[in-house]
Amino acid sequence: MNREIRYERDLMHVYMVLPADGEASDYRHAMILENRIPGFLPVRMRQRNGKEEYYYDISSQVSLEEYLEHRPLSADFLRQLVFTICRLPEALRDYLLTEESLVLEPETIFYREDRGQFLLCLYPEGKQEVKASLRTLIKYLMGKADPEEASCGVLCYELYGLLQKENFCLSEFQAALEQNTVRDSPKEPEKKKRAKQFFAGRRNGGIMKPVRREA
């Protein structure tokens, strides 16, 4: 996104603050600021030192980046996050918005653990290319996957592979998640052993390469 993010706190709230530069079209700016869109952080505009900034209320929430600093990424958590992302474009269309306003970065995706809820950031002046943003996000998540849970690494690799397709669409992500949920079984034999074999592969920019097994 190449925008400086800073944080502020008052007596009641914590905010993530992003700068405004006046490039947003009037309707996007109004839609995002005047509506409480489900699945997204509430945002308002304030002035500071003569400049306008966007204030996102992140009270009682933790960023994806901070959350994964203290625990490995599980397959269930990954599915929940990606299912959330897949559902959001439909909500955006109800407000005449497009995916380019989404900011899909680890520090701008928030999780409220007591509600098991993700909230994403809508930036009125955003010009994000969703496929590129998802590719960067999934690549980041690959490096956070739990090495003791093979299905998480496999799912990351599968999602990343879908993003290499020229005509990618989010519905393919959702289909992959649903298939993975059906395949996944808590009673798989030698789960930890196979997880270690998977993560013993070489890493190349965060992309896992499974170890080739000898016949």
PDB file of C-alpha atoms in Angstrom:
ATOM      1  CA  MET A   1       0.000   0.000   0.000  1.00  0.00           C
ATOM      2  CA  ASN A   2       2.992   2.276   0.561  1.00  0.00           C
ATOM      3  CA  ARG A   3       1.149   4.375   3.118  1.00  0.00           C
ATOM      4  CA  GLU A   4       2.467   5.201   6.557  1.00  0.00           C
ATOM      5  CA  ILE A   5       0.338   3.619   9.278  1.00  0.00           C
ATOM      6  CA  ARG A   6       0.300   5.029  12.771  1.00  0.00           C
ATOM      7  CA  TYR A   7      -1.776   4.373  15.878  1.00  0.00           C
ATOM      8  CA  GLU A   8      -3.536   6.608  18.378  1.00  0.00           C
ATOM      9  CA  ARG A   9      -5.326   5.961  21.651  1.00  0.00           C
ATOM     10  CA  ASP A  10      -7.808   7.978  23.654  1.00  0.00           C
ATOM     11  CA  LEU A  11      -9.654   7.155  26.880  1.00  0.00           C
ATOM     12  CA  MET A  12     -12.071   4.750  25.177  1.00  0.00           C
ATOM     13  CA  HIS A  13     -10.651   3.678  21.820  1.00  0.00           C
ATOM     14  CA  VAL A  14      -7.589   2.647  19.847  1.00  0.00           C
ATOM     15  CA  TYR A  15      -7.257   3.784  16.232  1.00  0.00           C
ATOM     16  CA  MET A  16      -5.264   2.845  13.172  1.00  0.00           C
ATOM     17  CA  VAL A  17      -4.625   6.034  11.191  1.00  0.00           C
ATOM     18  CA  LEU A  18      -4.040   6.311   7.441  1.00  0.00           C
ATOM     19  CA  PRO A  19      -3.368   9.537   5.531  1.00  0.00           C
ATOM     20  CA  ALA A  20      -5.796  11.099   3.069  1.00  0.00           C
ATOM     21  CA  ASP A  21      -4.543  12.749  -0.084  1.00  0.00           C
ATOM     22  CA  GLY A  22      -7.803  13.757  -1.728  1.00  0.00           C
ATOM     23  CA  GLU A  23      -7.567  11.287  -4.610  1.00  0.00           C
ATOM     24  CA  ALA A  24     -10.733   9.377  -3.715  1.00  0.00           C
ATOM     25  CA  SER A  25     -13.787   9.926  -5.867  1.00  0.00           C
ATOM     26  CA  ASP A  26     -16.662  11.591  -4.048  1.00  0.00           C
ATOM     27  CA  TYR A  27     -18.958   8.574  -4.054  1.00  0.00           C
ATOM     28  CA  ARG A  28     -16.367   6.117  -2.683  1.00  0.00           C
ATOM     29  CA  HIS A  29     -15.345   8.559  -0.009  1.00  0.00           C
ATOM     30  CA  ALA A  30     -18.966   9.132   1.027  1.00  0.00           C
ATOM     31  CA  MET A  31     -19.968   5.468   0.864  1.00  0.00           C
ATOM     32  CA  ILE A  32     -17.151   4.307   3.127  1.00  0.00           C
ATOM     33  CA  LEU A  33     -17.374   7.143   5.638  1.00  0.00           C
ATOM     34  CA  GLU A  34     -21.153   7.434   5.897  1.00  0.00           C
ATOM     35  CA  ASN A  35     -22.037   3.742   6.115  1.00  0.00           C
ATOM     36  CA  ARG A  36     -21.249   1.026   8.632  1.00  0.00           C
ATOM     37  CA  ILE A  37     -20.454  -1.745   6.141  1.00  0.00           C
ATOM     38  CA  PRO A  38     -20.604  -5.272   7.656  1.00  0.00           C
ATOM     39  CA  GLY A  39     -17.239  -7.032   7.793  1.00  0.00           C
ATOM     40  CA  PHE A  40     -15.169  -3.836   7.749  1.00  0.00           C
ATOM     41  CA  LEU A  41     -13.577  -1.596  10.346  1.00  0.00           C
ATOM     42  CA  PRO A  42     -15.621   1.500  11.233  1.00  0.00           C
ATOM     43  CA  VAL A  43     -13.837   4.606   9.958  1.00  0.00           C
ATOM     44  CA  ARG A  44     -14.160   8.362  10.293  1.00  0.00           C
ATOM     45  CA  MET A  45     -12.148  11.317   9.056  1.00  0.00           C
ATOM     46  CA  ARG A  46     -10.338  13.803  11.292  1.00  0.00           C
ATOM     47  CA  GLN A  47      -7.939  16.677  10.776  1.00  0.00           C
ATOM     48  CA  ARG A  48      -4.468  16.789  12.283  1.00  0.00           C
ATOM     49  CA  ASN A  49      -1.993  19.609  11.672  1.00  0.00           C
ATOM     50  CA  GLY A  50      -4.178  20.868   8.852  1.00  0.00           C
ATOM     51  CA  LYS A  51      -4.264  17.488   7.080  1.00  0.00           C
ATOM     52  CA  GLU A  52      -7.118  15.028   6.839  1.00  0.00           C
ATOM     53  CA  GLU A  53      -6.638  11.441   8.003  1.00  0.00           C
ATOM     54  CA  TYR A  54      -8.751   8.276   8.233  1.00  0.00           C
ATOM     55  CA  TYR A  55      -9.285   6.885  11.733  1.00  0.00           C
ATOM     56  CA  TYR A  56     -10.178   3.184  11.955  1.00  0.00           C
ATOM     57  CA  ASP A  57     -11.516   1.965  15.295  1.00  0.00           C
ATOM     58  CA  ILE A  58      -9.501  -1.153  16.221  1.00  0.00           C
ATOM     59  CA  SER A  59     -10.475  -1.290  19.899  1.00  0.00           C
ATOM     60  CA  SER A  60     -10.529  -4.818  21.406  1.00  0.00           C
ATOM     61  CA  GLN A  61      -8.925  -6.220  18.260  1.00  0.00           C
ATOM     62  CA  VAL A  62      -5.511  -7.484  17.246  1.00  0.00           C
ATOM     63  CA  SER A  63      -3.936  -7.287  13.813  1.00  0.00           C
ATOM     64  CA  LEU A  64      -3.246 -10.467  11.883  1.00  0.00           C
ATOM     65  CA  GLU A  65       0.447  -9.626  12.034  1.00  0.00           C
ATOM     66  CA  GLU A  66       0.465  -9.369  15.826  1.00  0.00           C
ATOM     67  CA  TYR A  67      -1.772 -12.424  16.281  1.00  0.00           C
ATOM     68  CA  LEU A  68       0.588 -14.655  14.292  1.00  0.00           C
ATOM     69  CA  GLU A  69       3.647 -13.385  16.129  1.00  0.00           C
ATOM     70  CA  HIS A  70       2.497 -15.355  19.184  1.00  0.00           C
ATOM     71  CA  ARG A  71       1.075 -18.551  17.651  1.00  0.00           C
ATOM     72  CA  PRO A  72       1.364 -20.595  14.451  1.00  0.00           C
ATOM     73  CA  LEU A  73      -1.248 -20.393  11.726  1.00  0.00           C
ATOM     74  CA  SER A  74      -3.757 -23.245  11.895  1.00  0.00           C
ATOM     75  CA  ALA A  75      -5.811 -24.605   9.003  1.00  0.00           C
ATOM     76  CA  ASP A  76      -9.072 -23.637  10.729  1.00  0.00           C
ATOM     77  CA  PHE A  77      -7.898 -20.045  11.257  1.00  0.00           C
ATOM     78  CA  LEU A  78      -6.726 -19.837   7.645  1.00  0.00           C
ATOM     79  CA  ARG A  79     -10.068 -21.126   6.343  1.00  0.00           C
ATOM     80  CA  GLN A  80     -11.982 -18.623   8.456  1.00  0.00           C
ATOM     81  CA  LEU A  81      -9.858 -15.740   7.182  1.00  0.00           C
ATOM     82  CA  VAL A  82     -10.120 -16.698   3.512  1.00  0.00           C
ATOM     83  CA  PHE A  83     -13.856 -17.446   3.736  1.00  0.00           C
ATOM     84  CA  THR A  84     -14.255 -13.928   5.168  1.00  0.00           C
ATOM     85  CA  ILE A  85     -12.321 -12.401   2.273  1.00  0.00           C
ATOM     86  CA  CYS A  86     -14.351 -14.391  -0.272  1.00  0.00           C
ATOM     87  CA  ARG A  87     -17.656 -13.095   1.103  1.00  0.00           C
ATOM     88  CA  LEU A  88     -16.728  -9.414   1.211  1.00  0.00           C
ATOM     89  CA  PRO A  89     -16.981  -8.482  -2.504  1.00  0.00           C
ATOM     90  CA  GLU A  90     -20.711  -9.190  -2.381  1.00  0.00           C
ATOM     91  CA  ALA A  91     -21.078  -6.798   0.558  1.00  0.00           C
ATOM     92  CA  LEU A  92     -19.092  -4.168  -1.347  1.00  0.00           C
ATOM     93  CA  ARG A  93     -21.363  -4.380  -4.374  1.00  0.00           C
ATOM     94  CA  ASP A  94     -24.330  -3.471  -2.177  1.00  0.00           C
ATOM     95  CA  TYR A  95     -22.595  -0.116  -1.621  1.00  0.00           C
ATOM     96  CA  LEU A  96     -21.421   0.336  -5.243  1.00  0.00           C
ATOM     97  CA  LEU A  97     -17.826  -0.297  -4.190  1.00  0.00           C
ATOM     98  CA  THR A  98     -15.183  -2.530  -5.773  1.00  0.00           C
ATOM     99  CA  GLU A  99     -12.368  -4.683  -4.394  1.00  0.00           C
ATOM    100  CA  GLU A 100      -9.734  -2.045  -5.150  1.00  0.00           C
ATOM    101  CA  SER A 101     -10.682  -0.321  -1.889  1.00  0.00           C
ATOM    102  CA  LEU A 102      -9.667  -3.419   0.124  1.00  0.00           C
ATOM    103  CA  VAL A 103      -6.330  -3.322   1.951  1.00  0.00           C
ATOM    104  CA  LEU A 104      -5.296  -6.962   2.411  1.00  0.00           C
ATOM    105  CA  GLU A 105      -2.146  -6.618   4.484  1.00  0.00           C
ATOM    106  CA  PRO A 106      -1.238  -8.368   7.763  1.00  0.00           C
ATOM    107  CA  GLU A 107      -1.230  -5.075   9.670  1.00  0.00           C
ATOM    108  CA  THR A 108      -4.601  -3.929   8.262  1.00  0.00           C
ATOM    109  CA  ILE A 109      -6.557  -7.173   8.832  1.00  0.00           C
ATOM    110  CA  PHE A 110      -7.928  -7.387  12.374  1.00  0.00           C
ATOM    111  CA  TYR A 111      -9.286 -10.229  14.478  1.00  0.00           C
ATOM    112  CA  ARG A 112     -11.536 -10.028  17.516  1.00  0.00           C
ATOM    113  CA  GLU A 113     -10.841 -13.253  19.374  1.00  0.00           C
ATOM    114  CA  ASP A 114     -13.783 -13.075  21.787  1.00  0.00           C
ATOM    115  CA  ARG A 115     -16.160 -13.020  18.805  1.00  0.00           C
ATOM    116  CA  GLY A 116     -14.096 -15.087  16.373  1.00  0.00           C
ATOM    117  CA  GLN A 117     -14.539 -12.264  13.864  1.00  0.00           C
ATOM    118  CA  PHE A 118     -12.299 -10.730  11.196  1.00  0.00           C
ATOM    119  CA  LEU A 119     -12.688  -7.092  10.170  1.00  0.00           C
ATOM    120  CA  LEU A 120     -10.918  -5.702   7.125  1.00  0.00           C
ATOM    121  CA  CYS A 121      -9.879  -2.223   6.104  1.00  0.00           C
ATOM    122  CA  LEU A 122     -11.611  -0.205   3.380  1.00  0.00           C
ATOM    123  CA  TYR A 123      -9.443   2.679   2.199  1.00  0.00           C
ATOM    124  CA  PRO A 124     -11.376   5.307   0.182  1.00  0.00           C
ATOM    125  CA  GLU A 125      -8.262   6.225  -1.774  1.00  0.00           C
ATOM    126  CA  GLY A 126      -7.092   2.667  -2.308  1.00  0.00           C
ATOM    127  CA  LYS A 127      -6.143   1.366  -5.723  1.00  0.00           C
ATOM    128  CA  GLN A 128      -5.302  -2.196  -4.769  1.00  0.00           C
ATOM    129  CA  GLU A 129      -5.103  -5.013  -7.321  1.00  0.00           C
ATOM    130  CA  VAL A 130      -6.800  -7.848  -5.439  1.00  0.00           C
ATOM    131  CA  LYS A 131      -4.964 -10.733  -7.079  1.00  0.00           C
ATOM    132  CA  ALA A 132      -1.560  -9.197  -6.336  1.00  0.00           C
ATOM    133  CA  SER A 133      -2.615  -8.351  -2.769  1.00  0.00           C
ATOM    134  CA  LEU A 134      -3.819 -11.919  -2.170  1.00  0.00           C
ATOM    135  CA  ARG A 135      -0.631 -13.372  -3.623  1.00  0.00           C
ATOM    136  CA  THR A 136       1.443 -11.324  -1.171  1.00  0.00           C
ATOM    137  CA  LEU A 137      -0.850 -12.208   1.737  1.00  0.00           C
ATOM    138  CA  ILE A 138      -0.871 -15.962   1.077  1.00  0.00           C
ATOM    139  CA  LYS A 139       2.896 -15.943   0.613  1.00  0.00           C
ATOM    140  CA  TYR A 140       3.190 -14.288   4.028  1.00  0.00           C
ATOM    141  CA  LEU A 141       0.835 -16.855   5.596  1.00  0.00           C
ATOM    142  CA  MET A 142       2.899 -19.732   4.194  1.00  0.00           C
ATOM    143  CA  GLY A 143       5.728 -18.685   6.448  1.00  0.00           C
ATOM    144  CA  LYS A 144       3.395 -18.674   9.459  1.00  0.00           C
ATOM    145  CA  ALA A 145       1.780 -22.100   8.908  1.00  0.00           C
ATOM    146  CA  ASP A 146       1.942 -24.568  11.791  1.00  0.00           C
ATOM    147  CA  PRO A 147       4.675 -27.126  10.949  1.00  0.00           C
ATOM    148  CA  GLU A 148       2.827 -29.701  13.051  1.00  0.00           C
ATOM    149  CA  GLU A 149      -0.316 -29.400  10.918  1.00  0.00           C
ATOM    150  CA  ALA A 150       0.264 -30.665   7.381  1.00  0.00           C
ATOM    151  CA  SER A 151      -3.166 -29.622   6.082  1.00  0.00           C
ATOM    152  CA  CYS A 152      -2.436 -25.947   6.767  1.00  0.00           C
ATOM    153  CA  GLY A 153       0.715 -25.883   4.643  1.00  0.00           C
ATOM    154  CA  VAL A 154      -0.954 -27.883   1.882  1.00  0.00           C
ATOM    155  CA  LEU A 155      -3.908 -25.483   1.822  1.00  0.00           C
ATOM    156  CA  CYS A 156      -1.586 -22.445   1.639  1.00  0.00           C
ATOM    157  CA  TYR A 157       0.249 -24.016  -1.278  1.00  0.00           C
ATOM    158  CA  GLU A 158      -3.020 -24.844  -3.053  1.00  0.00           C
ATOM    159  CA  LEU A 159      -4.370 -21.297  -2.640  1.00  0.00           C
ATOM    160  CA  TYR A 160      -1.108 -19.807  -3.873  1.00  0.00           C
ATOM    161  CA  GLY A 161      -1.252 -22.061  -6.921  1.00  0.00           C
ATOM    162  CA  LEU A 162      -4.732 -20.791  -7.799  1.00  0.00           C
ATOM    163  CA  LEU A 163      -3.369 -17.250  -7.817  1.00  0.00           C
ATOM    164  CA  GLN A 164      -0.983 -18.150 -10.640  1.00  0.00           C
ATOM    165  CA  LYS A 165      -3.930 -18.639 -13.002  1.00  0.00           C
ATOM    166  CA  GLU A 166      -4.481 -15.853 -15.483  1.00  0.00           C
ATOM    167  CA  ASN A 167      -8.254 -15.760 -14.989  1.00  0.00           C
ATOM    168  CA  PHE A 168      -8.393 -16.134 -11.210  1.00  0.00           C
ATOM    169  CA  CYS A 169     -11.617 -15.408  -9.312  1.00  0.00           C
ATOM    170  CA  LEU A 170     -12.418 -15.577  -5.600  1.00  0.00           C
ATOM    171  CA  SER A 171     -15.031 -18.295  -6.119  1.00  0.00           C
ATOM    172  CA  GLU A 172     -12.134 -20.687  -6.833  1.00  0.00           C
ATOM    173  CA  PHE A 173     -10.697 -19.886  -3.408  1.00  0.00           C
ATOM    174  CA  GLN A 174     -14.007 -20.736  -1.776  1.00  0.00           C
ATOM    175  CA  ALA A 175     -14.285 -24.007  -3.721  1.00  0.00           C
ATOM    176  CA  ALA A 176     -10.751 -24.984  -2.662  1.00  0.00           C
ATOM    177  CA  LEU A 177     -11.580 -24.245   0.982  1.00  0.00           C
ATOM    178  CA  GLU A 178     -14.736 -26.324   0.869  1.00  0.00           C
ATOM    179  CA  GLN A 179     -12.907 -29.266  -0.721  1.00  0.00           C
ATOM    180  CA  ASN A 180     -10.106 -28.993   1.823  1.00  0.00           C
ATOM    181  CA  THR A 181     -12.616 -29.036   4.686  1.00  0.00           C
ATOM    182  CA  VAL A 182     -14.144 -32.241   3.347  1.00  0.00           C
ATOM    183  CA  ARG A 183     -10.758 -33.903   2.890  1.00  0.00           C
ATOM    184  CA  ASP A 184      -9.412 -32.829   6.283  1.00  0.00           C
ATOM    185  CA  SER A 185      -9.809 -35.396   9.033  1.00  0.00           C
ATOM    186  CA  PRO A 186      -8.656 -35.154  12.668  1.00  0.00           C
ATOM    187  CA  LYS A 187      -8.022 -38.911  12.659  1.00  0.00           C
ATOM    188  CA  GLU A 188      -5.424 -38.973   9.919  1.00  0.00           C
ATOM    189  CA  PRO A 189      -2.609 -41.428  10.839  1.00  0.00           C
ATOM    190  CA  GLU A 190       0.903 -40.142  11.412  1.00  0.00           C
ATOM    191  CA  LYS A 191      -0.231 -36.554  11.082  1.00  0.00           C
ATOM    192  CA  LYS A 192       2.755 -35.016  12.831  1.00  0.00           C
ATOM    193  CA  LYS A 193       5.222 -37.156  10.928  1.00  0.00           C
ATOM    194  CA  ARG A 194       3.822 -36.112   7.573  1.00  0.00           C
ATOM    195  CA  ALA A 195       3.698 -32.474   8.668  1.00  0.00           C
ATOM    196  CA  LYS A 196       7.401 -32.536   9.421  1.00  0.00           C
ATOM    197  CA  GLN A 197       8.140 -34.132   6.053  1.00  0.00           C
ATOM    198  CA  PHE A 198       6.161 -31.407   4.291  1.00  0.00           C
ATOM    199  CA  PHE A 199       7.912 -28.561   6.071  1.00  0.00           C
ATOM    200  CA  ALA A 200      11.311 -30.170   5.663  1.00  0.00           C
ATOM    201  CA  GLY A 201      11.115 -29.020   2.036  1.00  0.00           C
ATOM    202  CA  ARG A 202      13.062 -26.046   0.798  1.00  0.00           C
ATOM    203  CA  ARG A 203      11.566 -22.552   1.107  1.00  0.00           C
ATOM    204  CA  ASN A 204      11.766 -20.166  -1.813  1.00  0.00           C
ATOM    205  CA  GLY A 205      10.332 -16.769  -0.944  1.00  0.00           C
ATOM    206  CA  GLY A 206       7.928 -18.417   1.456  1.00  0.00           C
ATOM    207  CA  ILE A 207       6.622 -20.993  -1.064  1.00  0.00           C
ATOM    208  CA  MET A 208       6.786 -24.493   0.333  1.00  0.00           C
ATOM    209  CA  LYS A 209       8.195 -27.269  -1.806  1.00  0.00           C
ATOM    210  CA  PRO A 210       7.353 -30.771  -0.526  1.00  0.00           C
ATOM    211  CA  VAL A 211      10.161 -33.230  -0.032  1.00  0.00           C
ATOM    212  CA  ARG A 212      10.270 -35.854  -2.763  1.00  0.00           C
ATOM    213  CA  ARG A 213       9.738 -39.310  -1.293  1.00  0.00           C
ATOM    214  CA  GLU A 214      11.786 -42.230  -2.449  1.00  0.00           C
ATOM    215  CA  ALA A 215       9.946 -45.212  -3.832  1.00  0.00           C
TER     216      ALA A 215
END
